Amino acid sequence: IGMPGLGKTTLARKTYNDPFIVYHFHIRAWITVSQVYEKSDLLLRILSSAQIPLTGETEELSDEILSSAQLPLKGETEELSDERCPCNRRVDKKLGEKLYKSLKGKKYLIVMDDIWNIGAWEDLKRSFPDDNNGSRIMFTNRLLDVVPLHAKPYYMRFLNEDESW
């Protein structure tokens, strides 16, 4: 937690890419969460970042999202509102189940960078199994009110003169 420019994302990225972390977790995923988000988009980006393949019905749902939203298939994302895609609830449920089943029994690290709204976490938390096996979900954000109740926040501070060069 901290104001812009303190290095929250840099510290999280350094941790995420540390060889010990890479070895320690079976699955890792990194997504950036914008102020305006769609649950299905976040789920798809987590699945993609974690290199969890979409197969069968989830692949069809992904195609349905893209065609309903009229998105080019170049990895670009746009807002996928309920108006543009009435299938969102079904899609969200199926993608959430796919993520849950893929993570179940595995030690995972998910980084949600620049999360602005606790609602994003509330929308996604059921998709992450709690196997009590050391899996972790890390947020970077600017505001304390975005931190889940059971989280252990780390507050970034300014570097002193000796630490900063």
PDB file of C-alpha atoms in Angstrom:
ATOM      1  CA  ILE A   1       0.000   0.000   0.000  1.00  0.00           C
ATOM      2  CA  GLY A   2       1.332   3.407  -0.838  1.00  0.00           C
ATOM      3  CA  MET A   3       1.128   6.457  -3.001  1.00  0.00           C
ATOM      4  CA  PRO A   4       1.949   6.321  -6.722  1.00  0.00           C
ATOM      5  CA  GLY A   5       5.621   6.064  -7.632  1.00  0.00           C
ATOM      6  CA  LEU A   6       6.857   4.423  -4.430  1.00  0.00           C
ATOM      7  CA  GLY A   7       7.738   1.183  -6.215  1.00  0.00           C
ATOM      8  CA  LYS A   8       4.860  -1.122  -5.233  1.00  0.00           C
ATOM      9  CA  THR A   9       4.674  -2.747  -8.650  1.00  0.00           C
ATOM     10  CA  THR A  10       8.466  -2.913  -8.945  1.00  0.00           C
ATOM     11  CA  LEU A  11       8.775  -4.688  -5.589  1.00  0.00           C
ATOM     12  CA  ALA A  12       5.922  -7.058  -6.413  1.00  0.00           C
ATOM     13  CA  ARG A  13       7.443  -7.842  -9.842  1.00  0.00           C
ATOM     14  CA  LYS A  14      10.872  -8.464  -8.304  1.00  0.00           C
ATOM     15  CA  THR A  15       9.284 -10.853  -5.799  1.00  0.00           C
ATOM     16  CA  TYR A  16       7.168 -12.554  -8.481  1.00  0.00           C
ATOM     17  CA  ASN A  17      10.220 -13.201 -10.690  1.00  0.00           C
ATOM     18  CA  ASP A  18      12.576 -14.263  -7.891  1.00  0.00           C
ATOM     19  CA  PRO A  19      13.946 -17.765  -8.688  1.00  0.00           C
ATOM     20  CA  PHE A  20      12.949 -19.065  -5.244  1.00  0.00           C
ATOM     21  CA  ILE A  21       9.362 -17.890  -5.800  1.00  0.00           C
ATOM     22  CA  VAL A  22       9.270 -19.354  -9.311  1.00  0.00           C
ATOM     23  CA  TYR A  23      10.411 -22.712  -7.902  1.00  0.00           C
ATOM     24  CA  HIS A  24       8.199 -22.556  -4.792  1.00  0.00           C
ATOM     25  CA  PHE A  25       4.826 -22.047  -6.507  1.00  0.00           C
ATOM     26  CA  HIS A  26       3.327 -24.514  -8.993  1.00  0.00           C
ATOM     27  CA  ILE A  27       1.268 -21.801 -10.656  1.00  0.00           C
ATOM     28  CA  ARG A  28       1.902 -18.061 -10.865  1.00  0.00           C
ATOM     29  CA  ALA A  29      -0.209 -15.377 -12.508  1.00  0.00           C
ATOM     30  CA  TRP A  30       0.076 -11.614 -12.792  1.00  0.00           C
ATOM     31  CA  ILE A  31      -2.723  -9.280 -13.849  1.00  0.00           C
ATOM     32  CA  THR A  32      -3.186  -5.542 -13.700  1.00  0.00           C
ATOM     33  CA  VAL A  33      -6.648  -4.537 -12.519  1.00  0.00           C
ATOM     34  CA  SER A  34      -7.920  -1.216 -13.807  1.00  0.00           C
ATOM     35  CA  GLN A  35     -10.446   1.055 -12.123  1.00  0.00           C
ATOM     36  CA  VAL A  36     -13.130  -0.266 -14.460  1.00  0.00           C
ATOM     37  CA  TYR A  37     -13.042  -4.031 -14.864  1.00  0.00           C
ATOM     38  CA  GLU A  38     -15.134  -6.982 -15.968  1.00  0.00           C
ATOM     39  CA  LYS A  39     -15.013 -10.210 -14.005  1.00  0.00           C
ATOM     40  CA  SER A  40     -14.829 -12.397 -17.127  1.00  0.00           C
ATOM     41  CA  ASP A  41     -11.922 -10.344 -18.464  1.00  0.00           C
ATOM     42  CA  LEU A  42     -10.015 -10.677 -15.167  1.00  0.00           C
ATOM     43  CA  LEU A  43     -10.650 -14.432 -15.053  1.00  0.00           C
ATOM     44  CA  LEU A  44      -9.496 -14.867 -18.657  1.00  0.00           C
ATOM     45  CA  ARG A  45      -6.348 -12.860 -17.985  1.00  0.00           C
ATOM     46  CA  ILE A  46      -5.551 -14.898 -14.844  1.00  0.00           C
ATOM     47  CA  LEU A  47      -6.053 -18.151 -16.749  1.00  0.00           C
ATOM     48  CA  SER A  48      -3.858 -16.875 -19.580  1.00  0.00           C
ATOM     49  CA  SER A  49      -1.106 -15.577 -17.293  1.00  0.00           C
ATOM     50  CA  ALA A  50      -1.114 -18.851 -15.359  1.00  0.00           C
ATOM     51  CA  GLN A  51      -0.851 -20.713 -18.676  1.00  0.00           C
ATOM     52  CA  ILE A  52      -4.003 -22.684 -17.923  1.00  0.00           C
ATOM     53  CA  PRO A  53      -5.378 -23.771 -21.293  1.00  0.00           C
ATOM     54  CA  LEU A  54      -8.996 -23.149 -22.134  1.00  0.00           C
ATOM     55  CA  THR A  55     -10.539 -26.382 -23.300  1.00  0.00           C
ATOM     56  CA  GLY A  56     -13.984 -27.479 -24.329  1.00  0.00           C
ATOM     57  CA  GLU A  57     -16.736 -25.328 -22.889  1.00  0.00           C
ATOM     58  CA  THR A  58     -14.446 -22.649 -21.424  1.00  0.00           C
ATOM     59  CA  GLU A  59     -12.787 -22.197 -24.809  1.00  0.00           C
ATOM     60  CA  GLU A  60     -16.212 -21.806 -26.414  1.00  0.00           C
ATOM     61  CA  LEU A  61     -17.164 -19.289 -23.723  1.00  0.00           C
ATOM     62  CA  SER A  62     -13.997 -17.323 -24.388  1.00  0.00           C
ATOM     63  CA  ASP A  63     -14.869 -17.250 -28.086  1.00  0.00           C
ATOM     64  CA  GLU A  64     -18.425 -16.205 -27.195  1.00  0.00           C
ATOM     65  CA  ILE A  65     -17.136 -13.297 -25.106  1.00  0.00           C
ATOM     66  CA  LEU A  66     -14.855 -12.108 -27.887  1.00  0.00           C
ATOM     67  CA  SER A  67     -17.469 -12.401 -30.628  1.00  0.00           C
ATOM     68  CA  SER A  68     -20.243 -10.825 -28.529  1.00  0.00           C
ATOM     69  CA  ALA A  69     -18.011  -7.917 -27.646  1.00  0.00           C
ATOM     70  CA  GLN A  70     -16.787  -7.692 -31.264  1.00  0.00           C
ATOM     71  CA  LEU A  71     -13.174  -7.699 -30.131  1.00  0.00           C
ATOM     72  CA  PRO A  72     -10.299  -8.362 -32.503  1.00  0.00           C
ATOM     73  CA  LEU A  73      -8.411 -11.538 -31.645  1.00  0.00           C
ATOM     74  CA  LYS A  74      -5.135  -9.726 -31.005  1.00  0.00           C
ATOM     75  CA  GLY A  75      -5.057 -10.039 -27.237  1.00  0.00           C
ATOM     76  CA  GLU A  76      -6.707  -6.648 -26.893  1.00  0.00           C
ATOM     77  CA  THR A  77      -9.302  -6.205 -24.192  1.00  0.00           C
ATOM     78  CA  GLU A  78     -12.209  -3.850 -23.912  1.00  0.00           C
ATOM     79  CA  GLU A  79     -14.989  -3.465 -21.433  1.00  0.00           C
ATOM     80  CA  LEU A  80     -17.336  -6.418 -21.632  1.00  0.00           C
ATOM     81  CA  SER A  81     -20.532  -5.097 -20.109  1.00  0.00           C
ATOM     82  CA  ASP A  82     -23.687  -7.107 -19.463  1.00  0.00           C
ATOM     83  CA  GLU A  83     -25.401  -5.029 -22.179  1.00  0.00           C
ATOM     84  CA  ARG A  84     -22.867  -6.129 -24.782  1.00  0.00           C
ATOM     85  CA  CYS A  85     -22.708  -9.725 -23.603  1.00  0.00           C
ATOM     86  CA  PRO A  86     -25.803 -11.055 -21.812  1.00  0.00           C
ATOM     87  CA  CYS A  87     -23.993 -14.361 -21.275  1.00  0.00           C
ATOM     88  CA  ASN A  88     -21.626 -12.814 -18.699  1.00  0.00           C
ATOM     89  CA  ARG A  89     -23.038 -14.515 -15.586  1.00  0.00           C
ATOM     90  CA  ARG A  90     -22.795 -17.948 -17.164  1.00  0.00           C
ATOM     91  CA  VAL A  91     -19.365 -17.130 -18.551  1.00  0.00           C
ATOM     92  CA  ASP A  92     -18.159 -15.804 -15.183  1.00  0.00           C
ATOM     93  CA  LYS A  93     -19.364 -18.956 -13.439  1.00  0.00           C
ATOM     94  CA  LYS A  94     -17.712 -21.329 -15.920  1.00  0.00           C
ATOM     95  CA  LEU A  95     -14.432 -19.411 -16.011  1.00  0.00           C
ATOM     96  CA  GLY A  96     -14.402 -19.195 -12.196  1.00  0.00           C
ATOM     97  CA  GLU A  97     -14.966 -22.953 -11.964  1.00  0.00           C
ATOM     98  CA  LYS A  98     -12.182 -23.588 -14.487  1.00  0.00           C
ATOM     99  CA  LEU A  99      -9.769 -21.456 -12.469  1.00  0.00           C
ATOM    100  CA  TYR A 100     -10.808 -23.076  -9.181  1.00  0.00           C
ATOM    101  CA  LYS A 101     -10.371 -26.622 -10.527  1.00  0.00           C
ATOM    102  CA  SER A 102      -7.015 -25.740 -12.091  1.00  0.00           C
ATOM    103  CA  LEU A 103      -5.686 -24.292  -8.819  1.00  0.00           C
ATOM    104  CA  LYS A 104      -7.169 -26.914  -6.479  1.00  0.00           C
ATOM    105  CA  GLY A 105      -4.424 -28.841  -4.688  1.00  0.00           C
ATOM    106  CA  LYS A 106      -1.649 -26.694  -6.140  1.00  0.00           C
ATOM    107  CA  LYS A 107       0.433 -23.990  -4.514  1.00  0.00           C
ATOM    108  CA  TYR A 108      -0.227 -20.768  -6.404  1.00  0.00           C
ATOM    109  CA  LEU A 109       0.769 -17.111  -6.359  1.00  0.00           C
ATOM    110  CA  ILE A 110      -1.595 -14.613  -7.946  1.00  0.00           C
ATOM    111  CA  VAL A 111      -0.588 -10.944  -8.175  1.00  0.00           C
ATOM    112  CA  MET A 112      -3.349  -8.399  -8.719  1.00  0.00           C
ATOM    113  CA  ASP A 113      -1.486  -5.205  -9.526  1.00  0.00           C
ATOM    114  CA  ASP A 114      -2.995  -1.748  -9.072  1.00  0.00           C
ATOM    115  CA  ILE A 115      -6.335  -2.928  -7.710  1.00  0.00           C
ATOM    116  CA  TRP A 116      -8.579   0.080  -7.069  1.00  0.00           C
ATOM    117  CA  ASN A 117     -11.748  -1.531  -5.836  1.00  0.00           C
ATOM    118  CA  ILE A 118     -12.399  -4.212  -3.205  1.00  0.00           C
ATOM    119  CA  GLY A 119     -15.264  -5.297  -5.459  1.00  0.00           C
ATOM    120  CA  ALA A 120     -12.757  -6.848  -7.869  1.00  0.00           C
ATOM    121  CA  TRP A 121     -11.495  -9.090  -5.067  1.00  0.00           C
ATOM    122  CA  GLU A 122     -15.045  -9.834  -3.879  1.00  0.00           C
ATOM    123  CA  ASP A 123     -15.961 -10.891  -7.426  1.00  0.00           C
ATOM    124  CA  LEU A 124     -12.978 -13.226  -7.764  1.00  0.00           C
ATOM    125  CA  LYS A 125     -12.283 -14.689  -4.327  1.00  0.00           C
ATOM    126  CA  ARG A 126     -14.518 -17.755  -4.766  1.00  0.00           C
ATOM    127  CA  SER A 127     -12.372 -18.777  -7.723  1.00  0.00           C
ATOM    128  CA  PHE A 128      -9.334 -19.342  -5.492  1.00  0.00           C
ATOM    129  CA  PRO A 129      -9.312 -22.541  -3.412  1.00  0.00           C
ATOM    130  CA  ASP A 130      -8.070 -22.260   0.155  1.00  0.00           C
ATOM    131  CA  ASP A 131      -6.210 -25.541   0.545  1.00  0.00           C
ATOM    132  CA  ASN A 132      -4.130 -24.212   3.438  1.00  0.00           C
ATOM    133  CA  ASN A 133      -1.000 -25.119   1.464  1.00  0.00           C
ATOM    134  CA  GLY A 134       0.843 -21.810   1.348  1.00  0.00           C
ATOM    135  CA  SER A 135      -0.813 -20.339  -1.728  1.00  0.00           C
ATOM    136  CA  ARG A 136      -0.771 -16.555  -1.797  1.00  0.00           C
ATOM    137  CA  ILE A 137      -2.626 -13.693  -3.442  1.00  0.00           C
ATOM    138  CA  MET A 138      -0.780 -10.370  -3.515  1.00  0.00           C
ATOM    139  CA  PHE A 139      -2.365  -6.982  -4.194  1.00  0.00           C
ATOM    140  CA  THR A 140      -0.670  -3.720  -4.981  1.00  0.00           C
ATOM    141  CA  ASN A 141      -2.811  -0.682  -4.348  1.00  0.00           C
ATOM    142  CA  ARG A 142      -2.884   2.854  -3.077  1.00  0.00           C
ATOM    143  CA  LEU A 143      -5.735   2.653  -0.596  1.00  0.00           C
ATOM    144  CA  LEU A 144      -6.186   0.780   2.674  1.00  0.00           C
ATOM    145  CA  ASP A 145      -9.917   0.295   2.072  1.00  0.00           C
ATOM    146  CA  VAL A 146      -9.107  -2.037  -0.832  1.00  0.00           C
ATOM    147  CA  VAL A 147      -7.292  -4.488   1.465  1.00  0.00           C
ATOM    148  CA  PRO A 148      -9.298  -7.624   2.382  1.00  0.00           C
ATOM    149  CA  LEU A 149     -10.007  -8.094   6.087  1.00  0.00           C
ATOM    150  CA  HIS A 150      -7.656 -11.045   6.633  1.00  0.00           C
ATOM    151  CA  ALA A 151      -4.759  -9.560   4.677  1.00  0.00           C
ATOM    152  CA  LYS A 152      -1.434  -8.494   6.127  1.00  0.00           C
ATOM    153  CA  PRO A 153      -0.731  -5.140   4.474  1.00  0.00           C
ATOM    154  CA  TYR A 154       2.775  -3.900   3.832  1.00  0.00           C
ATOM    155  CA  TYR A 155       3.034  -0.118   3.722  1.00  0.00           C
ATOM    156  CA  MET A 156       5.607   1.269   1.309  1.00  0.00           C
ATOM    157  CA  ARG A 157       7.576   4.243   2.546  1.00  0.00           C
ATOM    158  CA  PHE A 158       9.833   6.786   0.946  1.00  0.00           C
ATOM    159  CA  LEU A 159      13.479   5.799   0.811  1.00  0.00           C
ATOM    160  CA  ASN A 160      15.821   7.840   2.964  1.00  0.00           C
ATOM    161  CA  GLU A 161      18.859   9.563   1.455  1.00  0.00           C
ATOM    162  CA  ASP A 162      21.204   6.600   2.056  1.00  0.00           C
ATOM    163  CA  GLU A 163      18.786   4.109   0.489  1.00  0.00           C
ATOM    164  CA  SER A 164      17.971   6.158  -2.589  1.00  0.00           C
ATOM    165  CA  TRP A 165      21.454   6.662  -4.128  1.00  0.00           C
TER     166      TRP A 165
END
